[in-house]
Coordinates of C-alpha atoms in Angstrom, one line a residue:
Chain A
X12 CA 25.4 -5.0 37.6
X13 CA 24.3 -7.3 34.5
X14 CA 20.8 -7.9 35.8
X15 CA 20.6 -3.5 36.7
X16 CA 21.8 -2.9 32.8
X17 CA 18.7 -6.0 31.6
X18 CA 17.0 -4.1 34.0
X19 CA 17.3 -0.4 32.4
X20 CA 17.4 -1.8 28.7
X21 CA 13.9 -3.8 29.5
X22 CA 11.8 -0.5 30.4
X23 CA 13.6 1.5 28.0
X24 CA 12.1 -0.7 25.5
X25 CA 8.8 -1.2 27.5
X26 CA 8.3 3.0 28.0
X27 CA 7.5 3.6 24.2
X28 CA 5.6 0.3 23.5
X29 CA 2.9 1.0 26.6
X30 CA 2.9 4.6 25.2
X31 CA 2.4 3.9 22.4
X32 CA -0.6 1.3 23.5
X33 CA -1.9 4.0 26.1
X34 CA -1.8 6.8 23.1
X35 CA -2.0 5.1 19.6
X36 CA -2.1 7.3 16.0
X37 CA -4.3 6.7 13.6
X38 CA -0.9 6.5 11.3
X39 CA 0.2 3.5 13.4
X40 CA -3.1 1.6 13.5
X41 CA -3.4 2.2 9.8
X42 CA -0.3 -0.2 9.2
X43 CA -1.7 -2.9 11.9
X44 CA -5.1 -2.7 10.7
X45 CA -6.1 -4.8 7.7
X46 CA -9.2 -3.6 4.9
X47 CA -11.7 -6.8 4.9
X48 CA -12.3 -6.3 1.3
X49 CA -9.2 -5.1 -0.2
X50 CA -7.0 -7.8 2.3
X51 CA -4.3 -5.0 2.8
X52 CA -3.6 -2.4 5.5
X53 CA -5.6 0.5 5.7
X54 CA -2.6 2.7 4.9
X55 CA -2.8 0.9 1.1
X56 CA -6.5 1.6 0.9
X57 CA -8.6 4.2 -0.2
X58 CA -11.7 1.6 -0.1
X59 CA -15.1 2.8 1.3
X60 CA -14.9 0.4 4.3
X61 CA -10.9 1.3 4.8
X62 CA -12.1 5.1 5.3
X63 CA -15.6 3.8 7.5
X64 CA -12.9 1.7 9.7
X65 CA -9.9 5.1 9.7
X66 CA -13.1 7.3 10.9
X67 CA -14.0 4.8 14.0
X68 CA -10.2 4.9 14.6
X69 CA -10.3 8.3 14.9
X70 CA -13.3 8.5 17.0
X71 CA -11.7 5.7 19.8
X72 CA -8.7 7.4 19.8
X73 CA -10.4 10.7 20.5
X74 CA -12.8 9.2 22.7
X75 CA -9.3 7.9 24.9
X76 CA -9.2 4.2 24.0
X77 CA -5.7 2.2 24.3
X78 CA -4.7 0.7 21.2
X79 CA -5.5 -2.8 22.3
X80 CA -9.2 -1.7 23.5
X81 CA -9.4 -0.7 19.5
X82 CA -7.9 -3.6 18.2
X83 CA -10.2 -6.1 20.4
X84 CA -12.9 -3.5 19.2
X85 CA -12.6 -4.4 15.6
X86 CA -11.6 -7.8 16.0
X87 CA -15.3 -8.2 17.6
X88 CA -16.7 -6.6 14.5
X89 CA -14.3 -8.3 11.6
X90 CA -13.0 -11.6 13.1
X91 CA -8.9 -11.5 13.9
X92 CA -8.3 -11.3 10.5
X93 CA -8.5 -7.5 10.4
X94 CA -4.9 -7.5 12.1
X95 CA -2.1 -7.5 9.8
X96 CA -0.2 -9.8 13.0
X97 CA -1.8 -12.6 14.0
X98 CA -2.5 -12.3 18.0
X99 CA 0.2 -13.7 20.4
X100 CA -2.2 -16.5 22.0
X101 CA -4.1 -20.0 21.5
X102 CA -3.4 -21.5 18.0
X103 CA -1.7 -18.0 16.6
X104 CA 0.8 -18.1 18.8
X105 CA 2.2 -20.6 16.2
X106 CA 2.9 -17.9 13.6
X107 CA 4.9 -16.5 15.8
X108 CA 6.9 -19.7 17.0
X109 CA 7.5 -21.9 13.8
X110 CA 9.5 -19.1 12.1
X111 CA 12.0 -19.3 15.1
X112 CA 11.7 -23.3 15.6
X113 CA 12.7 -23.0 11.7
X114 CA 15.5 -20.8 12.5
X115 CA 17.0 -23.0 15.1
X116 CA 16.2 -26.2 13.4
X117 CA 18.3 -24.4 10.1
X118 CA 21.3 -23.0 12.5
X119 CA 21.6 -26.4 14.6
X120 CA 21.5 -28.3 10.9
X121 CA 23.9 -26.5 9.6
X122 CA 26.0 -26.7 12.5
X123 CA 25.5 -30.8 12.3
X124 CA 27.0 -30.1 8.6
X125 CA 30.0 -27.7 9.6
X126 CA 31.0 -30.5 12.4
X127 CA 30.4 -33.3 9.9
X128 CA 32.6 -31.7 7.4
X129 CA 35.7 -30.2 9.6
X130 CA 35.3 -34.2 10.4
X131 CA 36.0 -36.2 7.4
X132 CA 38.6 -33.4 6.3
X133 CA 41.0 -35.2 9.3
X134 CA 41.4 -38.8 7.4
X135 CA 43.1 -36.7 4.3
X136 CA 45.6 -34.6 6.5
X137 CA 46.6 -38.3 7.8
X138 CA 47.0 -39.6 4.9
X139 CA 49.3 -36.8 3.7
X140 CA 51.5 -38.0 6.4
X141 CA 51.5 -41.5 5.4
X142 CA 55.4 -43.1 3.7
X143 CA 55.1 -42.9 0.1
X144 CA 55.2 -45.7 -2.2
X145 CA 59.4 -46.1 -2.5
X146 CA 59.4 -45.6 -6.4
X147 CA 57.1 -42.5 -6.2
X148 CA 59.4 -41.4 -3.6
X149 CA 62.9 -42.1 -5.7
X150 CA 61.0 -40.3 -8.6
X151 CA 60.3 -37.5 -6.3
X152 CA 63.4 -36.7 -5.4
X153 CA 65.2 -37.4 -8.4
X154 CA 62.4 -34.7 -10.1
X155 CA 63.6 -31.9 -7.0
X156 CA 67.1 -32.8 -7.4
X157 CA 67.2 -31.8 -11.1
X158 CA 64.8 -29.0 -10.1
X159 CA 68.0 -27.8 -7.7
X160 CA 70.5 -28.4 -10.2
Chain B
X2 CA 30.9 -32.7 2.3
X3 CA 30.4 -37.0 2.4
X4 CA 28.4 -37.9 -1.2
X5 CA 26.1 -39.3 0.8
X6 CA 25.1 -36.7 3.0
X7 CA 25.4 -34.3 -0.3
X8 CA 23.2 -36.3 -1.9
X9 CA 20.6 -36.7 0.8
X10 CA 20.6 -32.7 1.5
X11 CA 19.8 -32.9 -2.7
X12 CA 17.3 -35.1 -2.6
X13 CA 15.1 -33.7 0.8
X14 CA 15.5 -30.2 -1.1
X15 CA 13.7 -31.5 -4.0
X16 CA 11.2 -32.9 -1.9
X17 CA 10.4 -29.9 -0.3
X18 CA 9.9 -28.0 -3.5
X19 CA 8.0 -30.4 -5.4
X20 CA 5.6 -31.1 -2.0
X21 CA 5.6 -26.5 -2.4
X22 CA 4.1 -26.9 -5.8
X23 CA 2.2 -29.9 -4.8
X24 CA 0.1 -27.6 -2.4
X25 CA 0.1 -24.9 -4.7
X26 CA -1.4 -26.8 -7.1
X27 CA -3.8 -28.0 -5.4
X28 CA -4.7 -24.7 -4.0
X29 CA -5.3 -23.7 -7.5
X30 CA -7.3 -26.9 -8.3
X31 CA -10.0 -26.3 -4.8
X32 CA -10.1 -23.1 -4.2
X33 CA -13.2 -22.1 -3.0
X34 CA -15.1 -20.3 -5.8
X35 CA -18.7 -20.7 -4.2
X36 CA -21.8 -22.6 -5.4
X37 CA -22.6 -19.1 -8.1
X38 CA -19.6 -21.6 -10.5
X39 CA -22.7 -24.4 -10.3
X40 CA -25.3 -22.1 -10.6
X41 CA -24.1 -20.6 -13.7
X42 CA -23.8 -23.9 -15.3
X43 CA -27.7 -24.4 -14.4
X44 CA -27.1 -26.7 -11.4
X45 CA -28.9 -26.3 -8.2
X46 CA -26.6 -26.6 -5.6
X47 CA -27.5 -26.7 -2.2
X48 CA -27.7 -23.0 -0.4
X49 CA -24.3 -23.0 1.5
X50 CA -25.7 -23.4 5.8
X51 CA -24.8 -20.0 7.7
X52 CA -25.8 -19.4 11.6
X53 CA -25.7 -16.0 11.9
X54 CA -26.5 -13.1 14.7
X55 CA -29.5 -11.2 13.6
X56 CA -29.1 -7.2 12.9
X57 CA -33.1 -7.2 13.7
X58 CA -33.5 -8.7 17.0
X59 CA -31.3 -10.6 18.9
X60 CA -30.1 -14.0 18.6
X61 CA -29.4 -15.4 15.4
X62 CA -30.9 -17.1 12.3
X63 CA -30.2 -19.9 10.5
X64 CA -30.5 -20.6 6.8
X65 CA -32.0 -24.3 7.7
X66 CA -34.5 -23.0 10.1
X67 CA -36.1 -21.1 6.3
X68 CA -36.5 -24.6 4.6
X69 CA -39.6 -24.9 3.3
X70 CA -39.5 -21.0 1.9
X71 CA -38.8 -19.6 -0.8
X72 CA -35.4 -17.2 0.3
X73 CA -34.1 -14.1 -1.2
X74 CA -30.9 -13.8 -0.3
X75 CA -29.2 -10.7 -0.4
X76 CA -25.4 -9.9 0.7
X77 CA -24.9 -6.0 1.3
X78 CA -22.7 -3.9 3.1
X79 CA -24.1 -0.3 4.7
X80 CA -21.3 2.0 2.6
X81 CA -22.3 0.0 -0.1
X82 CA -23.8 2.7 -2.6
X83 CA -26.1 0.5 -5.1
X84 CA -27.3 -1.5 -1.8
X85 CA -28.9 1.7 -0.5
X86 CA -31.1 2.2 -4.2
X87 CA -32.1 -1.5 -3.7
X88 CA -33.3 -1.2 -0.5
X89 CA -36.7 -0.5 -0.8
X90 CA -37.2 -2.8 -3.8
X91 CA -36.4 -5.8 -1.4
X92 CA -38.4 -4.5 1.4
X93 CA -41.8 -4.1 -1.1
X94 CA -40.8 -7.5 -2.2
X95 CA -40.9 -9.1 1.1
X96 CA -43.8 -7.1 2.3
X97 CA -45.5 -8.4 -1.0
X98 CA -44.8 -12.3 -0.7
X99 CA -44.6 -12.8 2.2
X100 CA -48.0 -14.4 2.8
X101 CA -46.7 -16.5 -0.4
X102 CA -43.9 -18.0 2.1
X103 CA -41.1 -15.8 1.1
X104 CA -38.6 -14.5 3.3
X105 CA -36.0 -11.9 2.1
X106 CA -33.0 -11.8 4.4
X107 CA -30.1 -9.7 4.2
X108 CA -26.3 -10.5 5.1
X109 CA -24.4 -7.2 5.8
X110 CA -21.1 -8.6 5.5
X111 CA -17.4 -6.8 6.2
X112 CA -19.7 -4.0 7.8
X113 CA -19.8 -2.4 11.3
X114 CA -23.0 -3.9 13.0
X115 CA -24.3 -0.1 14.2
X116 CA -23.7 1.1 10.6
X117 CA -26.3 -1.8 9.4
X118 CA -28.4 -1.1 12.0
X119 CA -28.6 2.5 10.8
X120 CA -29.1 1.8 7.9
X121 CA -32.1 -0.8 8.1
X122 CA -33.4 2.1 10.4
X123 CA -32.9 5.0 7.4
X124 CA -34.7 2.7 4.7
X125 CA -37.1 1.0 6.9
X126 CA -36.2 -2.4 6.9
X127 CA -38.2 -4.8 8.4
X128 CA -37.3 -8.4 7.0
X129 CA -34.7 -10.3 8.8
X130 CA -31.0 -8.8 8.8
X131 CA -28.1 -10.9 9.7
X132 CA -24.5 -9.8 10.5
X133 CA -21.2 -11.5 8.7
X134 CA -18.8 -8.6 10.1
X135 CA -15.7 -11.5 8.6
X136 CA -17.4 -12.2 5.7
X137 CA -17.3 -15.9 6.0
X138 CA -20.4 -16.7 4.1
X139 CA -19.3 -14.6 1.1
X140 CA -16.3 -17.0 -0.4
X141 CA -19.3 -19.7 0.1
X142 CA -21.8 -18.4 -2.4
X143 CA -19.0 -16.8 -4.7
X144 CA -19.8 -13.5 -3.8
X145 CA -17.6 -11.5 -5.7
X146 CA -18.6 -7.4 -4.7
X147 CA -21.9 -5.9 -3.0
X148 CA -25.0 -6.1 -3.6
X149 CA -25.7 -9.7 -4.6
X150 CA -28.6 -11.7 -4.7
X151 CA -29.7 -15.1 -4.8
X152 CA -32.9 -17.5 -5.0
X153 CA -33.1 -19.9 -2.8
X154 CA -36.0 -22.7 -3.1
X155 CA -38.5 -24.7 -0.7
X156 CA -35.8 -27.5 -1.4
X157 CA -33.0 -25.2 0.4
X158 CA -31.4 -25.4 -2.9
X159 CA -30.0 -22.2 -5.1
X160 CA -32.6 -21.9 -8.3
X161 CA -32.4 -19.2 -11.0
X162 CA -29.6 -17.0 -11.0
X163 CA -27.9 -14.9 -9.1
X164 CA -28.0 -10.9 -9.5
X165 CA -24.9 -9.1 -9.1
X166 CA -24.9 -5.5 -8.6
X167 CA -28.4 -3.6 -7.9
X168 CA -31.8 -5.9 -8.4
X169 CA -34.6 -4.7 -10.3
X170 CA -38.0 -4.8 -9.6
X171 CA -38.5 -7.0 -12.3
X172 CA -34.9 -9.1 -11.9
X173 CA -36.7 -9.4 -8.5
X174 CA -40.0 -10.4 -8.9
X175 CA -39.0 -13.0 -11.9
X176 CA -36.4 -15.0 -9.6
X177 CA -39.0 -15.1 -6.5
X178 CA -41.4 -16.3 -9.3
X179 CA -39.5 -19.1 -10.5
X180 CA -38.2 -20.0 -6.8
X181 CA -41.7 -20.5 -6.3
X182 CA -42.0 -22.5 -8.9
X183 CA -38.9 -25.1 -8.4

């Protein structure tokens, strides 16, 4: 029953990702596409080349090319940098993996800390228990006795 | 929290931040700002080495295979407006020296290849063309917009200065003159 429900929930997700691959807008590659001279997406850029690059978009999504034929299109033209995401492969795929690694690293640190802590709280709870000195205990009660009175 | 461990946690915390502004710093301190800083100080630094593929033919050129010419180097892009009233000034230049050793070459850099070509076709370019489509040479020389030009001597080193925005005939023929010269 689980694995049906991963099932369902993993082309749910996949349906609109490879439609959106298969039939890209020119509004969605705008945000993934960087402008080489202005170094920010071409939805932030009304720079000659950002306009040159939003035409040959056009023209490859009119002409039927996937979003990943026009990306590898323009990566041949301006280098991988024209992505706003690095690609998931090779030395990049390391932009992708550190942040998590980071993540982990911080959770199982801070876990270490939490465990640590909880810890050396338990020698202070014993000592709570421990007899009292027998003066400090007279004084005590003497102290709760007038307290009662 | 042990005052140990408290103080540890304190102290790799400040290491991290001070090793932060330690390579922010010396970001700052060598970031790349091209050979034109040297240039305009009247040094003549070496012309930064690009292997690049050729707009004109196929296969690419070299700036080291050009040692022992005088080279015009001229960055440009095709929807580069003030590149397009250059272009014949650098193609009469070549045509003119050329028997003299010269050799303009043009990087189209952060430019579709077929736009370049068209455009070398629509101002009748002959002189080599090479294509930078990253623009990797640019943070090299310092090249700060499109058009820009440099001089580059027998020696393979920059000479003169370099000419940002559109050359003029005479901004032209003066730096070929005294890259002949160096």
């Amino acid at each position: 029953m689980k694995t049906l429900l991963v099932l369902v929930l993993a082309l749910g997700l996949a349906a609109p990702a490879l439609a959106s691959d298969r039939h890209p807008t020119l509004g969605e590659l705008e945000g993934e596409v960087m402008c080489p001279t202005c170094k920010t997406t071409l939805d932030q850029s009304s720079a000659p080349i950002a306009d040159r690059i939003r035409q040959y978009i056009s023209a490859r999504i009119a002409a039927g090319d996937t979003k990943s034929e026009i990306k590898a299109k323009l990566v041949a033209q301006f280098g991988p940098a024209v992505l706003a995401e690095p690609s998931k492969h090779g030395f990049n795929l390391l932009a992708w993996v550190l942040p998590l690694v980071g993540i982990g690293l911080a959770a199982a640190a801070l876990g270490l800390l939490a465990w640590r802590w909880t810890r050396s709280r338990e020698p202070v709870a014993a000592v709570a228990g421990a007899p009292l000195d027998p003066e400090l205990d007279r004084r005590v009660d003497e102290e709760l006795a007038r307290f009662d009175n | 929290m042990p005052t140990g461990l408290k103080r540890g946690l304190q102290g790799i915390s400040v290491a991290v931040v001070v090793g932060l502004l330690a390579l922010l710093a010396w970001k700052v301190v060598h970031q790349d700002k091209g050979v034109a800083n040297e240039l305009a100080k009247g040094k003549r630094p070496p012309a930064p080495h690009f292997d690049l593929t050729r707009l004109d033919r196929t296969g690419k050129l070299s700036l080291a295979s050009l040692r022992g010419k005088v080279v015009v180097l001229n960055f440009w892009a095709s929807w580069c407006a003030p590149c397009k009233s250059e272009a014949p000034r650098l193609e009469a230049a070549w045509q003119s020296y050329r028997r003299d050793g010269v050799v303009v070459v043009g990087v189209d850099a952060q430019d579709f290849s077929g736009d370049a070509r068209k455009f070398m076709r629509a101002h009748e370019l002959t002189y080599p063309n090479v294509h930078d489509g990253p623009g990797k040479v640019l943070p090299k020389y310092g090249v700060t917009g499109f058009p820009e030009t440099y001089f580059v001597g027998r020696d393979g080193r920059l000479v003169g200065e370099r000419i940002q925005g559109e050359i003029s005939r005479q901004e032209l023929t003066a730096g070929i003159k005294r890259a002949l010269a160096s």
